[in-house]
GROMACS .gro file of C-alpha atoms in nm:
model
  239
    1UNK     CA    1  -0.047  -0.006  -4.726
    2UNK     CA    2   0.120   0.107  -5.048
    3UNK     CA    3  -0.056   0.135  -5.389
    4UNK     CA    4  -0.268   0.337  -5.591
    5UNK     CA    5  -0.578   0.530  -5.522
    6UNK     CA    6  -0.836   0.534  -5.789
    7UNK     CA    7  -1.066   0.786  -5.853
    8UNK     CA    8  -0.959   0.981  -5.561
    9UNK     CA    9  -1.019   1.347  -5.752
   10UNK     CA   10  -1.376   1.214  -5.914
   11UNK     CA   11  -1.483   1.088  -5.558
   12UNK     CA   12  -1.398   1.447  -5.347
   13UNK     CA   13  -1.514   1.689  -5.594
   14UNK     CA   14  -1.858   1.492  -5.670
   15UNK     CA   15  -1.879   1.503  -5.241
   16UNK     CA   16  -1.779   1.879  -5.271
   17UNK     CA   17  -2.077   1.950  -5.551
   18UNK     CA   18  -2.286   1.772  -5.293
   19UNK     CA   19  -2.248   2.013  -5.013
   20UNK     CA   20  -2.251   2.279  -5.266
   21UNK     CA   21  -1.913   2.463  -5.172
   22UNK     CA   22  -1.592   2.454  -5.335
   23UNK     CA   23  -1.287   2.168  -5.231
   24UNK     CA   24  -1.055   2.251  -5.003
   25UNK     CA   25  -0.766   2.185  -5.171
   26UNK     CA   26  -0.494   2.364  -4.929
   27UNK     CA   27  -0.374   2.235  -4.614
   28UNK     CA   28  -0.588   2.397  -4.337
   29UNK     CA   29  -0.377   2.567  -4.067
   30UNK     CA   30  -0.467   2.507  -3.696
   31UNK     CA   31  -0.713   2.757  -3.527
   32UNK     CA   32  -0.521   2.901  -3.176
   33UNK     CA   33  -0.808   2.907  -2.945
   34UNK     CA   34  -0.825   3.170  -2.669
   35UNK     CA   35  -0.924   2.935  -2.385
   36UNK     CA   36  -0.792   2.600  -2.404
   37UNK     CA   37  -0.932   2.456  -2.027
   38UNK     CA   38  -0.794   2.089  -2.103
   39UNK     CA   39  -0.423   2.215  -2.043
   40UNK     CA   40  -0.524   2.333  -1.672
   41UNK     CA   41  -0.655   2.021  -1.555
   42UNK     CA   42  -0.340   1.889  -1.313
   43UNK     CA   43  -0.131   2.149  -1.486
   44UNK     CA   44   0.232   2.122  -1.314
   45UNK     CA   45   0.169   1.812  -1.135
   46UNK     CA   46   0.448   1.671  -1.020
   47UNK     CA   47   0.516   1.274  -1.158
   48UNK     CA   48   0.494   1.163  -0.758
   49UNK     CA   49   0.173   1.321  -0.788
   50UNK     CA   50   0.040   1.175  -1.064
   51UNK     CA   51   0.111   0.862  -0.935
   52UNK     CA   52  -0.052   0.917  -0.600
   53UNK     CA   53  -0.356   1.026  -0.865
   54UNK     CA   54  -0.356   0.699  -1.060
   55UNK     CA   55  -0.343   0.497  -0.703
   56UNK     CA   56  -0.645   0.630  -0.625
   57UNK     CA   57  -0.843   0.621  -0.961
   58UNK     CA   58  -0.711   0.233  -0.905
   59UNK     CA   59  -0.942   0.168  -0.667
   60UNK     CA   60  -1.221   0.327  -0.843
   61UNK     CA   61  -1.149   0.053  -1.124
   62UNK     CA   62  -1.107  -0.230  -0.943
   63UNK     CA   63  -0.772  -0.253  -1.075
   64UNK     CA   64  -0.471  -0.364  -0.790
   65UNK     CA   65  -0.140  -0.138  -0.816
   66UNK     CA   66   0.203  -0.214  -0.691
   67UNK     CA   67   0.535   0.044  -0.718
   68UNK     CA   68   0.861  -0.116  -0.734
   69UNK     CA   69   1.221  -0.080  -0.878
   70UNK     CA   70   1.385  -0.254  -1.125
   71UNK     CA   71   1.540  -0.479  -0.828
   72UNK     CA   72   1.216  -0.560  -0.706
   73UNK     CA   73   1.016  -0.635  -1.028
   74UNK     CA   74   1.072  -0.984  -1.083
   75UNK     CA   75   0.968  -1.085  -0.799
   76UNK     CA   76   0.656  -0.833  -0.787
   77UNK     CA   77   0.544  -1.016  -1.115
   78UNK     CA   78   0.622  -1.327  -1.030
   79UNK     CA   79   0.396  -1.256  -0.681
   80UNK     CA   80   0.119  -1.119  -0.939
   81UNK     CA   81   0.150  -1.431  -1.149
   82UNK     CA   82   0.145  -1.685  -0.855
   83UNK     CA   83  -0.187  -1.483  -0.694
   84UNK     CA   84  -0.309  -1.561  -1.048
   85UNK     CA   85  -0.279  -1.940  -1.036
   86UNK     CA   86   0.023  -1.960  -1.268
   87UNK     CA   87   0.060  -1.995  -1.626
   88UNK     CA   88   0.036  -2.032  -1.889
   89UNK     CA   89   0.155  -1.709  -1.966
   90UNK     CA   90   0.150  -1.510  -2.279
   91UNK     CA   91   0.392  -1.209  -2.348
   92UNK     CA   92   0.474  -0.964  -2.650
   93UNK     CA   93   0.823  -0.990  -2.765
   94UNK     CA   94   0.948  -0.679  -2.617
   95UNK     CA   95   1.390  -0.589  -2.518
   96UNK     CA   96   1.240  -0.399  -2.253
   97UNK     CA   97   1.135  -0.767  -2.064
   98UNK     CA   98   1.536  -0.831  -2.081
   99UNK     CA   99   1.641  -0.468  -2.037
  100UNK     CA  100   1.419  -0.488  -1.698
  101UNK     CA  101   1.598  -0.753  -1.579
  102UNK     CA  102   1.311  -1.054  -1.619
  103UNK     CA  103   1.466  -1.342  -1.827
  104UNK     CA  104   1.591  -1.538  -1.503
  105UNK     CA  105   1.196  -1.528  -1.399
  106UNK     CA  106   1.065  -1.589  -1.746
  107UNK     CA  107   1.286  -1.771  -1.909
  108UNK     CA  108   1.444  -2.019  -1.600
  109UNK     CA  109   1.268  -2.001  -1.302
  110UNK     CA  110   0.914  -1.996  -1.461
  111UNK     CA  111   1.000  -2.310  -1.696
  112UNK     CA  112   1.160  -2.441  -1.414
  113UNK     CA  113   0.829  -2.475  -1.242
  114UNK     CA  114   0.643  -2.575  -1.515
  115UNK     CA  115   0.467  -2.206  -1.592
  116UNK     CA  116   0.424  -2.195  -1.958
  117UNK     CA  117   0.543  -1.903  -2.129
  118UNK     CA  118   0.453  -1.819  -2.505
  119UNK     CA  119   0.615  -1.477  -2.632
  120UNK     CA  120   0.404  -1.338  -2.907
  121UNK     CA  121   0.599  -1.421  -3.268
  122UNK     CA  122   0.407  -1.329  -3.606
  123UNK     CA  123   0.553  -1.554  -3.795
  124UNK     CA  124   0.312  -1.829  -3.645
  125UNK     CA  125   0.031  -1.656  -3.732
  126UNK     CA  126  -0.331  -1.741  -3.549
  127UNK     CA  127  -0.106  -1.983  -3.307
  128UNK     CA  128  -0.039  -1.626  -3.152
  129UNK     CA  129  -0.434  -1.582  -3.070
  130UNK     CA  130  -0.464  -1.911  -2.986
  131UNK     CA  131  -0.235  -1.952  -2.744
  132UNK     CA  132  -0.359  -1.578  -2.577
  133UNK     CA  133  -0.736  -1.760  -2.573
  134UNK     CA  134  -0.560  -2.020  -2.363
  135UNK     CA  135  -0.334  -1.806  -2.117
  136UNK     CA  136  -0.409  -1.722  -1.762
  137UNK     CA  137  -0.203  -1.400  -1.765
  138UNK     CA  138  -0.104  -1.211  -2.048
  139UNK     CA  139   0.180  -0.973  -1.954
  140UNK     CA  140   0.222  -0.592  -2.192
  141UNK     CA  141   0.390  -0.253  -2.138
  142UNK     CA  142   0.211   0.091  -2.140
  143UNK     CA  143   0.333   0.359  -2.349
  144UNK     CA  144   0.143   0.635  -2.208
  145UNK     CA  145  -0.050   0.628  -1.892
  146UNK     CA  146  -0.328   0.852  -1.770
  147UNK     CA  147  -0.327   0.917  -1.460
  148UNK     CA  148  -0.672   1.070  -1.429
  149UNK     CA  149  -0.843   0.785  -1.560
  150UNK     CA  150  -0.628   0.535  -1.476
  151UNK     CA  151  -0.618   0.407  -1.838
  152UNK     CA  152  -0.280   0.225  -2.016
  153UNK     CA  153  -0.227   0.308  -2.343
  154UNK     CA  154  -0.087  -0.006  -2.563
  155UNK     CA  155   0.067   0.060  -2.895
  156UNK     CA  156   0.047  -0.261  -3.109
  157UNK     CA  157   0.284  -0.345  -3.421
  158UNK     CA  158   0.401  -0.698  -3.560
  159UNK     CA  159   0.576  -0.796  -3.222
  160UNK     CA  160   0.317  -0.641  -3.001
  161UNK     CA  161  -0.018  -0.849  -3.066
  162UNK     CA  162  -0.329  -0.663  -2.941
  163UNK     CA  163  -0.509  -1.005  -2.831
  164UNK     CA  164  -0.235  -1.064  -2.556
  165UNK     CA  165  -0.461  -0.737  -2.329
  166UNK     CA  166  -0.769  -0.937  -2.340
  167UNK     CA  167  -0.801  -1.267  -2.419
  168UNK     CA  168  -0.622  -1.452  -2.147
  169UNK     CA  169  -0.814  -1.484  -1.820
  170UNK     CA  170  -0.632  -1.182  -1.596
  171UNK     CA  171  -0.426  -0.865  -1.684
  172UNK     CA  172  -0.059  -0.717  -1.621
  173UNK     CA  173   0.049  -0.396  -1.738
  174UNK     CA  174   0.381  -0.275  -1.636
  175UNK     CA  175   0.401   0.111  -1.664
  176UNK     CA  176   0.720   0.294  -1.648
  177UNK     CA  177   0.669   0.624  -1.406
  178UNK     CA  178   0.827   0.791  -1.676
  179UNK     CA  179   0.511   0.756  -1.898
  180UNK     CA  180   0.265   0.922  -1.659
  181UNK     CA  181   0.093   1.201  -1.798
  182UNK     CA  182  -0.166   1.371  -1.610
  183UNK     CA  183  -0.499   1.282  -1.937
  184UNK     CA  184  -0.607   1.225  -2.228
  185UNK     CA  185  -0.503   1.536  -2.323
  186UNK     CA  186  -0.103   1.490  -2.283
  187UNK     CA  187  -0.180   1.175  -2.415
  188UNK     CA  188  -0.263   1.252  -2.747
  189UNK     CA  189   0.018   1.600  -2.781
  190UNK     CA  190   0.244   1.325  -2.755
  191UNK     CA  191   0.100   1.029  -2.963
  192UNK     CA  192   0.150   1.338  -3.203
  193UNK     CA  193   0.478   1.406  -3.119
  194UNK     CA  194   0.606   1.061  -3.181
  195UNK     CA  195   0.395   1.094  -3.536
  196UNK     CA  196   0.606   1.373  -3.598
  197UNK     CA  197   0.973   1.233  -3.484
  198UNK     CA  198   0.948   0.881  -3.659
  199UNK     CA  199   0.622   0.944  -3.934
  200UNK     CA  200   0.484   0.609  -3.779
  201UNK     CA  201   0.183   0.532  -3.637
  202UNK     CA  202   0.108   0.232  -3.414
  203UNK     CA  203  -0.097  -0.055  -3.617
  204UNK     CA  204  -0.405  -0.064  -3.317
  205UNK     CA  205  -0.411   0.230  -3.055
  206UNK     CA  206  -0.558   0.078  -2.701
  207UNK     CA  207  -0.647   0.274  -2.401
  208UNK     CA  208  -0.737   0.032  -2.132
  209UNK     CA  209  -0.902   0.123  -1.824
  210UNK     CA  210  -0.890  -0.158  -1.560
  211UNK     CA  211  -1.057  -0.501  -1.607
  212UNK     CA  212  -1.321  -0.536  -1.844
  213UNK     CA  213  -1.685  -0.423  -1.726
  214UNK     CA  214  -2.021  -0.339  -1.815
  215UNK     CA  215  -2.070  -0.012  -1.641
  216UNK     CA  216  -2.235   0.143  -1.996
  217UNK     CA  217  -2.563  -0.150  -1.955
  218UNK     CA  218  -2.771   0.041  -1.694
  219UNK     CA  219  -2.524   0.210  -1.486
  220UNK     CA  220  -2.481  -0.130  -1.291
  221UNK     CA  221  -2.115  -0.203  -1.256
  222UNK     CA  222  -2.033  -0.523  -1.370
  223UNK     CA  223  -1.656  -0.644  -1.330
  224UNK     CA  224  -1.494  -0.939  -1.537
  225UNK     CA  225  -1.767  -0.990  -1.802
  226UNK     CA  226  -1.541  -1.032  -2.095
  227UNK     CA  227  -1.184  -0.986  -2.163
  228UNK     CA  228  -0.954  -1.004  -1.878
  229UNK     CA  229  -1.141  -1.025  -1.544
  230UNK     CA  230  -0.905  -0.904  -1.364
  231UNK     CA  231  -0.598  -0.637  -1.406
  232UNK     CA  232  -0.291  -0.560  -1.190
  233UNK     CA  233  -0.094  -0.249  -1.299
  234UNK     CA  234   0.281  -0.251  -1.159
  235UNK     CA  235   0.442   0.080  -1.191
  236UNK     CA  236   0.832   0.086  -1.221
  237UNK     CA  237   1.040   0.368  -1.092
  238UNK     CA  238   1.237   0.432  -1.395
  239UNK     CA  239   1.321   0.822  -1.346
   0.00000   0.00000   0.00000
């Protein structure tokens, strides 16, 4: 948002007087701390590695995972899809769908047999939720994925609608080997980075683990309870 903030000066220094100690009024500069553990944690680990990590945290969350090439991903999603019970489907409007090589299956062979497709466009507004509510698969892209946790990271803007990871019935993520990072910790050194290089920040920030659950209600692990109920990840060997 752009405008003007009112008041701004009054409201900090009357917060200051509160905590009885004088506004900070200069940037702060980073502390450099000696030990810095989070760094070590899968330090050097290779992106074949990482991978074999995230397989395994995969089971853990219930999640199915499939590798493939670029050759081989239509007809991994389309395999995904079908497993599903078809459409409709609901995408985000993304160049890397096209640049991946999946208009034939998304655009001719799923029309062909009557799979619905619905890429997200703002333009129509709350049609965009409602037609997530009423899709069997909604399809997105991670950014970032950590392979410890086995958690996608989904940056949302105006084409990329947050509501396509988990209102329709079932989950795909595509993740590009290339955004494998071994935590959190890369995670957010480069969600920084990218802050840095373009001074833009993503409208919503998601980090999805698996299907949704309720493994915070009693330490009983609950899958499918709300939001998708079940999550495929397909990881693309882009390097």
């Amino acid at each position: 948002m752009v405008g003007t903030i009112q008041n701004r000066d009054q409201f900090l220094n009357q917060i200051a007087n509160r905590l009885n100690r004088p506004r900070i009024t200069i940037p702060l500069e980073r502390p450099n701390w000696k030990y810095q553990p989070q760094y070590e944690v899968f330090k050097d680990t290779s992106q074949d590695e990482l991978l074999e990590i995230l397989k395994k945290q995969c089971k853990i969350i219930h999640t199915k995972i499939f590798t493939t090439d670029l050759a081989g991903l239509p007809g991994v999603v389309n395999d995904v899809v079908t497993e599903y019970g078809g459409g409709p489907v609901v995408t985000w409007k993304d160049e890397r769908f096209s640049k991946w090589g999946l208009d034939p299956l998304m655009k001719q062979q799923w029309p062909a047999h009557n799979i619905e497709l619905f890429e997200w466009d703002y333009t129509l507004g709350d049609e965009n939720i409602h037609k997530a509510e009423n899709a069997n698969v909604g399809i997105t892209i991670s950014e970032i994925t950590l392979a410890e946790s086995g958690t996608v990271v989904l940056f949302s803007d105006k084409d990329k609608g947050r509501t396509v990871s988990f209102l329709p019935a079932t989950s795909i993520m595509l993740i590009p080997k290339s955004s494998l990072v071994p935590r959190i910790t890369q995670a957010a050194v480069k969600m920084r980075e990218i802050f840095q290089e373009t001074g833009h920040v993503a409208s919503c920030i998601n980090f999805i683990t698996g299907p949704s659950n309720s493994a915070d209600i009693e330490l009983n692990l609950v899958v499918g309870v709300h939001g998708p109920i079940k999550a495929t990840y397909i990881v693309i060997h882009d390097l």
